[in-house]
Amino acid sequence: MATLADIGLAAAINILSAFVFFVVFAVLRLQPFNDRVYFPKWYLKGLRTSPARGGPFARKFVNLDFRSYIKFLNWMPDALKMPEQELIEHAGLDSAVYLRIYLLGLKIFVPMALLAWTILVPVNYTNNTLELEARYNNVTSSDIDKLSISNIPQASNRFWAHIIMAYVFTFWTCYVLRKEYETVALMRLQFLASERRRADQFSVLVRNVPPDPDESVSELVEHFFLVNHPDHYLTHQVVYNANKLAELVKKKKKMQNWLDYHQLKYTRNNSKRPLTKTGFLGLCGNQVDALDHYTLEVEKLSKEIAAEREKVASDPKSIMPAAFVSFKTRWGAAVCAQTQQCRNPTLWLTDWAPEPRDVYWPNLAIPYVSLTIRRLIMAVAFFFLTFFFMIPIAFVQSLASLDGIEKVAPFLRPIIDIGFIKSFIQGFLPGIALKLFLIFLPTILMIMSRFEGFISLSSLERRSATRYYLFNFVNVFLGSIIAGSAFQQLNSFIHQSPSEIPKTIGMAIPQRATFFITYIMVDGWAGIAAEILMLKPLIIYHLKNFFLVKTEKDREEAMDPGSIGFNTGEPQIQFYFLLGLVYATVTPALLPFILVFFGLAYVVFRHQIINVYNQEYESAAAFWPDVHHRVIVALVVSQLLLFGLMATKQAANSTPFIIALPVLTIYFHMFCKGRFEPAFVRYPLQEAMMKDTLERAREPHVNLKSFLQNAYLHPVFKSADDDDEDDDDVDEKWDNESVLVPTKRSSRRNTPLPSRISTTSSPSLPEVHEDSQP
């Protein structure tokens, strides 16, 4: 049981760690040779070409202007200066709205903390229930627990204060959520209306194209949309299974990098040709001449790439029953994406195409019929992952306590009894142990999402975020409460009657707030401060810069700005929403720690978004309904937990009044879902028509076809590794739009329009007889 002294020590350690991280960051960011690590976004935008100027030596290596070190924390106010509209133009709407999640936390919890500490803390503290329980029933507690609801006696009228505050907190949270949902929905519509032309605004992804014995997928897609969208269809790009080709291109790039590295090494020292080993990572195997070896490897891979390209282009099996279809107007794309295309609802499935940089190309090659099976397999796998993770979570909880450590290692008892060590173990060890234990979870969940077959990076991250949140809720929240309470009150469980166990659990659940306080300080204070240091990208950049960089392009590729990491960042934020809403009425002492997290994280991530992160895609804040939904879930959980807690307190007169809270909250969620969510899943036809009309007025002669025809061509066909001849072939393929061919299908003869690949009429036209059908 962590005492107030233990929490104080943990706070001191984490505050000192955060301060050290900030000081080290402030020094490193001023050094010219780190400029591309801490300001990569400005380099990628072409707005920064060299570090801050100084003397000749300082410009290249070290900043010798000592006045700049005095104001080492200036980056904090600088991060807050950029207006939100300018931030949207600079970093995109996704980044700006992501920051609003932290602001949402501050808007919700600042008034909550003031009210809770003004009203609930005095109500809880002016009792002696825990002292009596410790004296007569061996129930352990700490000074912080005296500020919680556990310190109120059974059947007390003081519980009315908690119920009233639960209503106040619920109404305030719903009010803030509604205002924020409305604001973000308006920001999304304005962003889409003001945004420049993008390929995904005119394109849909059609999947599950039915097989046809007489026509290829490309011909079938073209004829279908010429018939059903004759006034708006423009062009299409079929989906190729180019995964093997992509692997070969990636491998060739790797071999080319090694060849460049050894050539650079040889130019620096001509007296000795570089050698390498052919085994794993060049550490084992036969020793050979590095230049000859990698030259042969690159030539070999170039031939394999050419052969695979030819295979993909000529083999019908390489073409998937899917295509990106582009339209002449946004209105036409919106109609197609949001309607059913044929009588059978399982065929010709259309949805908005992700923007080209958002497409996760490997998953486009997965047959659509296998997606349901894949997702079922991953659902079962996630269930067992979550279930079996409870065992190590309980083990960590048992070891992260004095009794658990003494049982496993009794020889450490003399050391543990030292005051500082004891406070360190109880105030710091549980949080850091849990943080380290979950370090590989995001990678596992992302692999599972990829296996499920989602076709965009944004959907992959949103699915991974959903599972990360569920895992945190079941294991970190519920698992820590149940396991921690059991270990903490084990002596009380053993020596009391079974009828008293629910009462003990009811008092033990609020007492787990001390564990979550230590976790918040480790993860939300020191962890956020460490984020800005970017230690891993710093080391990797300098290693690449020392060994591999030869040109300015190489130096740009050595930069690793990263991105927000929605799959890990958003579930982390939602976990703090859950803790704050659950413990606001139960243990208000936790709220100030959460406020520090939201304030610190807002400043840090605002700086990172402005100067560092280069977002991989732009979804126009499509993730906000998930944010809203999870806050609602946390609110309902907090209400149900309070109801159960009151039931153990024998507050029969006041407890029934809590039942209305979940009902009102769910009704509020349904209202917001119907009122605001359509703006995030559908595109209004009125908005699409307005955008099209304005564009036609401003650019009446724009060549939309040239803009769209290669937008969704697989990157391996547009990479720099392609031959010029291949590029010419691709351009010729798209330029020959006046060449037409008749439809080959004998099963459907009423196509009213000719194909754009033929000069003859469609066989269904009057002048063509049935017996002339090919």
mmCIF file of C-alpha atoms in Angstrom, residues 473-682:
data_model
loop_
_atom_site.group_PDB
_atom_site.id
_atom_site.type_symbol
_atom_site.label_atom_id
_atom_site.label_comp_id
_atom_site.label_asym_id
_atom_site.label_seq_id
_atom_site.Cartn_x
_atom_site.Cartn_y
_atom_site.Cartn_z
ATOM 1 C CA PHE A 473 -9.649 -1.544 -20.038
ATOM 2 C CA VAL A 474 -9.754 -5.288 -19.354
ATOM 3 C CA ASN A 475 -6.197 -5.933 -18.202
ATOM 4 C CA VAL A 476 -4.686 -2.692 -16.980
ATOM 5 C CA PHE A 477 -7.846 -1.255 -15.424
ATOM 6 C CA LEU A 478 -10.037 -4.174 -14.380
ATOM 7 C CA GLY A 479 -7.135 -6.619 -14.007
ATOM 8 C CA SER A 480 -5.116 -4.264 -11.843
ATOM 9 C CA ILE A 481 -8.110 -3.483 -9.649
ATOM 10 C CA ILE A 482 -9.115 -7.109 -9.119
ATOM 11 C CA ALA A 483 -5.630 -8.588 -8.780
ATOM 12 C CA GLY A 484 -4.218 -5.669 -6.832
ATOM 13 C CA SER A 485 -7.137 -5.554 -4.438
ATOM 14 C CA ALA A 486 -6.921 -9.293 -3.841
ATOM 15 C CA PHE A 487 -3.194 -9.163 -3.026
ATOM 16 C CA GLN A 488 -3.550 -5.975 -1.032
ATOM 17 C CA GLN A 489 -6.378 -7.216 1.193
ATOM 18 C CA LEU A 490 -5.324 -10.878 1.256
ATOM 19 C CA ASN A 491 -5.001 -10.953 5.030
ATOM 20 C CA SER A 492 -8.461 -9.476 5.421
ATOM 21 C CA PHE A 493 -9.939 -12.015 2.977
ATOM 22 C CA ILE A 494 -8.496 -14.908 4.932
ATOM 23 C CA HIS A 495 -9.654 -13.859 8.403
ATOM 24 C CA GLN A 496 -13.209 -12.676 7.716
ATOM 25 C CA SER A 497 -16.470 -14.375 6.879
ATOM 26 C CA PRO A 498 -17.532 -14.746 3.236
ATOM 27 C CA SER A 499 -20.384 -12.289 3.735
ATOM 28 C CA GLU A 500 -17.894 -9.534 4.515
ATOM 29 C CA ILE A 501 -15.783 -9.993 1.320
ATOM 30 C CA PRO A 502 -17.982 -7.780 -0.942
ATOM 31 C CA LYS A 503 -17.724 -5.019 1.623
ATOM 32 C CA THR A 504 -13.934 -5.323 1.698
ATOM 33 C CA ILE A 505 -13.738 -5.240 -2.106
ATOM 34 C CA GLY A 506 -15.978 -2.181 -2.132
ATOM 35 C CA MET A 507 -13.474 -0.335 0.028
ATOM 36 C CA ALA A 508 -10.429 -1.773 -1.765
ATOM 37 C CA ILE A 509 -11.382 -0.618 -5.287
ATOM 38 C CA PRO A 510 -11.034 3.119 -4.496
ATOM 39 C CA GLN A 511 -7.761 2.357 -2.758
ATOM 40 C CA ARG A 512 -6.261 1.162 -6.070
ATOM 41 C CA ALA A 513 -6.078 4.809 -7.041
ATOM 42 C CA THR A 514 -2.585 4.887 -5.526
ATOM 43 C CA PHE A 515 -1.395 2.341 -8.087
ATOM 44 C CA PHE A 516 -2.883 4.333 -10.968
ATOM 45 C CA ILE A 517 -1.307 7.516 -9.614
ATOM 46 C CA THR A 518 2.128 5.891 -9.863
ATOM 47 C CA TYR A 519 1.297 4.662 -13.371
ATOM 48 C CA ILE A 520 0.170 8.146 -14.489
ATOM 49 C CA MET A 521 3.390 9.693 -13.234
ATOM 50 C CA VAL A 522 5.588 7.144 -15.009
ATOM 51 C CA ASP A 523 3.644 6.973 -18.264
ATOM 52 C CA GLY A 524 2.066 10.422 -18.409
ATOM 53 C CA TRP A 525 4.786 12.609 -16.910
ATOM 54 C CA ALA A 526 8.234 11.133 -17.495
ATOM 55 C CA GLY A 527 7.003 9.176 -20.533
ATOM 56 C CA ILE A 528 5.657 12.279 -22.268
ATOM 57 C CA ALA A 529 8.814 14.230 -21.449
ATOM 58 C CA ALA A 530 10.910 11.424 -22.954
ATOM 59 C CA GLU A 531 8.853 11.648 -26.158
ATOM 60 C CA ILE A 532 10.270 15.044 -27.006
ATOM 61 C CA LEU A 533 13.868 13.866 -26.586
ATOM 62 C CA MET A 534 13.502 11.464 -29.572
ATOM 63 C CA LEU A 535 16.492 9.435 -28.473
ATOM 64 C CA LYS A 536 15.982 6.581 -30.950
ATOM 65 C CA PRO A 537 15.619 8.801 -34.097
ATOM 66 C CA LEU A 538 18.600 10.845 -32.876
ATOM 67 C CA ILE A 539 20.883 7.808 -32.671
ATOM 68 C CA ILE A 540 19.664 6.298 -35.942
ATOM 69 C CA TYR A 541 20.082 9.569 -37.833
ATOM 70 C CA HIS A 542 23.683 10.051 -36.731
ATOM 71 C CA LEU A 543 24.562 6.426 -37.507
ATOM 72 C CA LYS A 544 23.111 6.788 -41.004
ATOM 73 C CA ASN A 545 24.702 10.198 -41.426
ATOM 74 C CA PHE A 546 28.117 8.823 -40.495
ATOM 75 C CA PHE A 547 28.038 5.615 -42.523
ATOM 76 C CA LEU A 548 25.580 5.979 -45.419
ATOM 77 C CA VAL A 549 24.931 9.613 -46.310
ATOM 78 C CA LYS A 550 26.626 10.778 -49.507
ATOM 79 C CA THR A 551 24.164 13.251 -51.029
ATOM 80 C CA GLU A 552 21.527 15.675 -49.812
ATOM 81 C CA LYS A 553 18.854 13.153 -50.779
ATOM 82 C CA ASP A 554 20.541 10.530 -48.612
ATOM 83 C CA ARG A 555 20.568 12.978 -45.728
ATOM 84 C CA GLU A 556 16.861 13.642 -46.184
ATOM 85 C CA GLU A 557 16.098 9.915 -46.210
ATOM 86 C CA ALA A 558 18.147 9.506 -43.023
ATOM 87 C CA MET A 559 15.668 11.725 -41.196
ATOM 88 C CA ASP A 560 12.941 9.864 -39.326
ATOM 89 C CA PRO A 561 10.330 12.452 -38.307
ATOM 90 C CA GLY A 562 7.759 9.806 -37.427
ATOM 91 C CA SER A 563 4.081 10.596 -36.954
ATOM 92 C CA ILE A 564 1.547 11.008 -34.172
ATOM 93 C CA GLY A 565 1.095 7.259 -33.748
ATOM 94 C CA PHE A 566 -2.681 7.244 -33.395
ATOM 95 C CA ASN A 567 -2.736 3.514 -32.632
ATOM 96 C CA THR A 568 -0.847 4.099 -29.354
ATOM 97 C CA GLY A 569 -1.423 7.763 -28.498
ATOM 98 C CA GLU A 570 -5.221 7.840 -28.636
ATOM 99 C CA PRO A 571 -5.760 4.725 -26.449
ATOM 100 C CA GLN A 572 -3.326 6.205 -23.923
ATOM 101 C CA ILE A 573 -5.389 9.404 -23.761
ATOM 102 C CA GLN A 574 -8.626 7.439 -23.479
ATOM 103 C CA PHE A 575 -7.212 5.424 -20.588
ATOM 104 C CA TYR A 576 -6.678 8.675 -18.684
ATOM 105 C CA PHE A 577 -10.245 9.724 -19.507
ATOM 106 C CA LEU A 578 -11.378 6.413 -18.030
ATOM 107 C CA LEU A 579 -9.321 6.859 -14.860
ATOM 108 C CA GLY A 580 -10.416 10.459 -14.415
ATOM 109 C CA LEU A 581 -14.127 9.788 -14.864
ATOM 110 C CA VAL A 582 -14.100 6.664 -12.687
ATOM 111 C CA TYR A 583 -12.176 8.202 -9.801
ATOM 112 C CA ALA A 584 -13.635 11.734 -9.937
ATOM 113 C CA THR A 585 -16.337 10.812 -7.427
ATOM 114 C CA VAL A 586 -14.484 7.882 -5.821
ATOM 115 C CA THR A 587 -10.941 9.193 -5.169
ATOM 116 C CA PRO A 588 -10.641 12.837 -6.295
ATOM 117 C CA ALA A 589 -6.965 12.892 -5.237
ATOM 118 C CA LEU A 590 -6.142 11.321 -8.616
ATOM 119 C CA LEU A 591 -7.478 14.231 -10.695
ATOM 120 C CA PRO A 592 -4.532 16.671 -10.293
ATOM 121 C CA PHE A 593 -2.141 14.031 -11.637
ATOM 122 C CA ILE A 594 -4.329 13.639 -14.741
ATOM 123 C CA LEU A 595 -4.470 17.396 -15.238
ATOM 124 C CA VAL A 596 -0.671 17.551 -15.268
ATOM 125 C CA PHE A 597 -0.652 14.838 -17.944
ATOM 126 C CA PHE A 598 -3.137 16.611 -20.232
ATOM 127 C CA GLY A 599 -1.411 19.989 -19.892
ATOM 128 C CA LEU A 600 2.114 18.639 -20.375
ATOM 129 C CA ALA A 601 1.145 16.339 -23.249
ATOM 130 C CA TYR A 602 -0.653 19.167 -25.061
ATOM 131 C CA VAL A 603 2.459 21.368 -25.036
ATOM 132 C CA VAL A 604 4.836 18.530 -25.971
ATOM 133 C CA PHE A 605 2.765 17.135 -28.831
ATOM 134 C CA ARG A 606 2.001 20.613 -30.171
ATOM 135 C CA HIS A 607 5.736 21.197 -30.437
ATOM 136 C CA GLN A 608 6.245 17.808 -32.088
ATOM 137 C CA ILE A 609 3.459 18.345 -34.606
ATOM 138 C CA ILE A 610 4.779 21.783 -35.570
ATOM 139 C CA ASN A 611 8.461 20.863 -35.850
ATOM 140 C CA VAL A 612 8.877 17.090 -36.110
ATOM 141 C CA TYR A 613 6.027 14.776 -37.062
ATOM 142 C CA ASN A 614 5.271 14.271 -40.735
ATOM 143 C CA GLN A 615 1.815 12.714 -40.860
ATOM 144 C CA GLU A 616 1.621 9.792 -43.268
ATOM 145 C CA TYR A 617 -1.967 10.477 -44.324
ATOM 146 C CA GLU A 618 -4.857 12.906 -43.918
ATOM 147 C CA SER A 619 -8.254 11.484 -42.941
ATOM 148 C CA ALA A 620 -9.901 14.856 -42.150
ATOM 149 C CA ALA A 621 -10.453 13.884 -38.487
ATOM 150 C CA ALA A 622 -12.330 10.681 -39.361
ATOM 151 C CA PHE A 623 -11.269 9.255 -35.992
ATOM 152 C CA TRP A 624 -13.292 11.681 -33.862
ATOM 153 C CA PRO A 625 -16.410 9.452 -33.541
ATOM 154 C CA ASP A 626 -14.137 6.827 -31.943
ATOM 155 C CA VAL A 627 -12.846 9.417 -29.474
ATOM 156 C CA HIS A 628 -16.372 10.474 -28.550
ATOM 157 C CA HIS A 629 -17.564 6.883 -28.242
ATOM 158 C CA ARG A 630 -14.764 5.871 -25.871
ATOM 159 C CA VAL A 631 -15.312 8.837 -23.586
ATOM 160 C CA ILE A 632 -18.977 7.827 -23.414
ATOM 161 C CA VAL A 633 -17.949 4.252 -22.552
ATOM 162 C CA ALA A 634 -15.691 5.558 -19.793
ATOM 163 C CA LEU A 635 -18.524 7.691 -18.449
ATOM 164 C CA VAL A 636 -20.946 4.748 -18.354
ATOM 165 C CA VAL A 637 -18.312 2.544 -16.691
ATOM 166 C CA SER A 638 -17.761 5.188 -14.020
ATOM 167 C CA GLN A 639 -21.510 5.310 -13.336
ATOM 168 C CA LEU A 640 -21.864 1.528 -13.119
ATOM 169 C CA LEU A 641 -18.842 1.290 -10.847
ATOM 170 C CA LEU A 642 -20.261 3.980 -8.561
ATOM 171 C CA PHE A 643 -23.585 2.115 -8.485
ATOM 172 C CA GLY A 644 -21.867 -1.130 -7.491
ATOM 173 C CA LEU A 645 -19.746 0.648 -4.928
ATOM 174 C CA MET A 646 -22.795 2.275 -3.364
ATOM 175 C CA ALA A 647 -24.486 -1.105 -3.199
ATOM 176 C CA THR A 648 -21.665 -2.395 -0.972
ATOM 177 C CA LYS A 649 -22.058 0.682 1.246
ATOM 178 C CA GLN A 650 -25.669 -0.155 2.137
ATOM 179 C CA ALA A 651 -26.841 3.201 0.804
ATOM 180 C CA ALA A 652 -30.245 1.875 -0.186
ATOM 181 C CA ASN A 653 -31.939 5.273 -0.081
ATOM 182 C CA SER A 654 -29.538 7.010 -2.462
ATOM 183 C CA THR A 655 -28.194 4.247 -4.706
ATOM 184 C CA PRO A 656 -31.304 3.882 -6.990
ATOM 185 C CA PHE A 657 -30.863 7.466 -8.164
ATOM 186 C CA ILE A 658 -27.696 6.446 -10.028
ATOM 187 C CA ILE A 659 -29.640 4.123 -12.363
ATOM 188 C CA ALA A 660 -30.855 7.052 -14.456
ATOM 189 C CA LEU A 661 -27.308 8.195 -15.271
ATOM 190 C CA PRO A 662 -26.316 5.393 -17.711
ATOM 191 C CA VAL A 663 -29.702 5.678 -19.431
ATOM 192 C CA LEU A 664 -29.309 9.424 -19.931
ATOM 193 C CA THR A 665 -25.710 9.017 -21.097
ATOM 194 C CA ILE A 666 -26.585 6.354 -23.677
ATOM 195 C CA TYR A 667 -29.482 8.481 -24.941
ATOM 196 C CA PHE A 668 -27.104 11.425 -25.280
ATOM 197 C CA HIS A 669 -24.684 9.249 -27.251
ATOM 198 C CA MET A 670 -27.460 8.155 -29.617
ATOM 199 C CA PHE A 671 -28.398 11.790 -30.164
ATOM 200 C CA CYS A 672 -24.805 12.779 -31.010
ATOM 201 C CA LYS A 673 -24.387 9.721 -33.223
ATOM 202 C CA GLY A 674 -27.423 10.664 -35.297
ATOM 203 C CA ARG A 675 -26.687 14.403 -35.342
ATOM 204 C CA PHE A 676 -22.924 14.599 -35.952
ATOM 205 C CA GLU A 677 -21.522 11.216 -37.021
ATOM 206 C CA PRO A 678 -22.885 11.370 -40.624
ATOM 207 C CA ALA A 679 -20.411 14.203 -41.273
ATOM 208 C CA PHE A 680 -17.591 11.705 -40.628
ATOM 209 C CA VAL A 681 -18.878 8.734 -42.641
ATOM 210 C CA ARG A 682 -20.671 10.381 -45.577
#
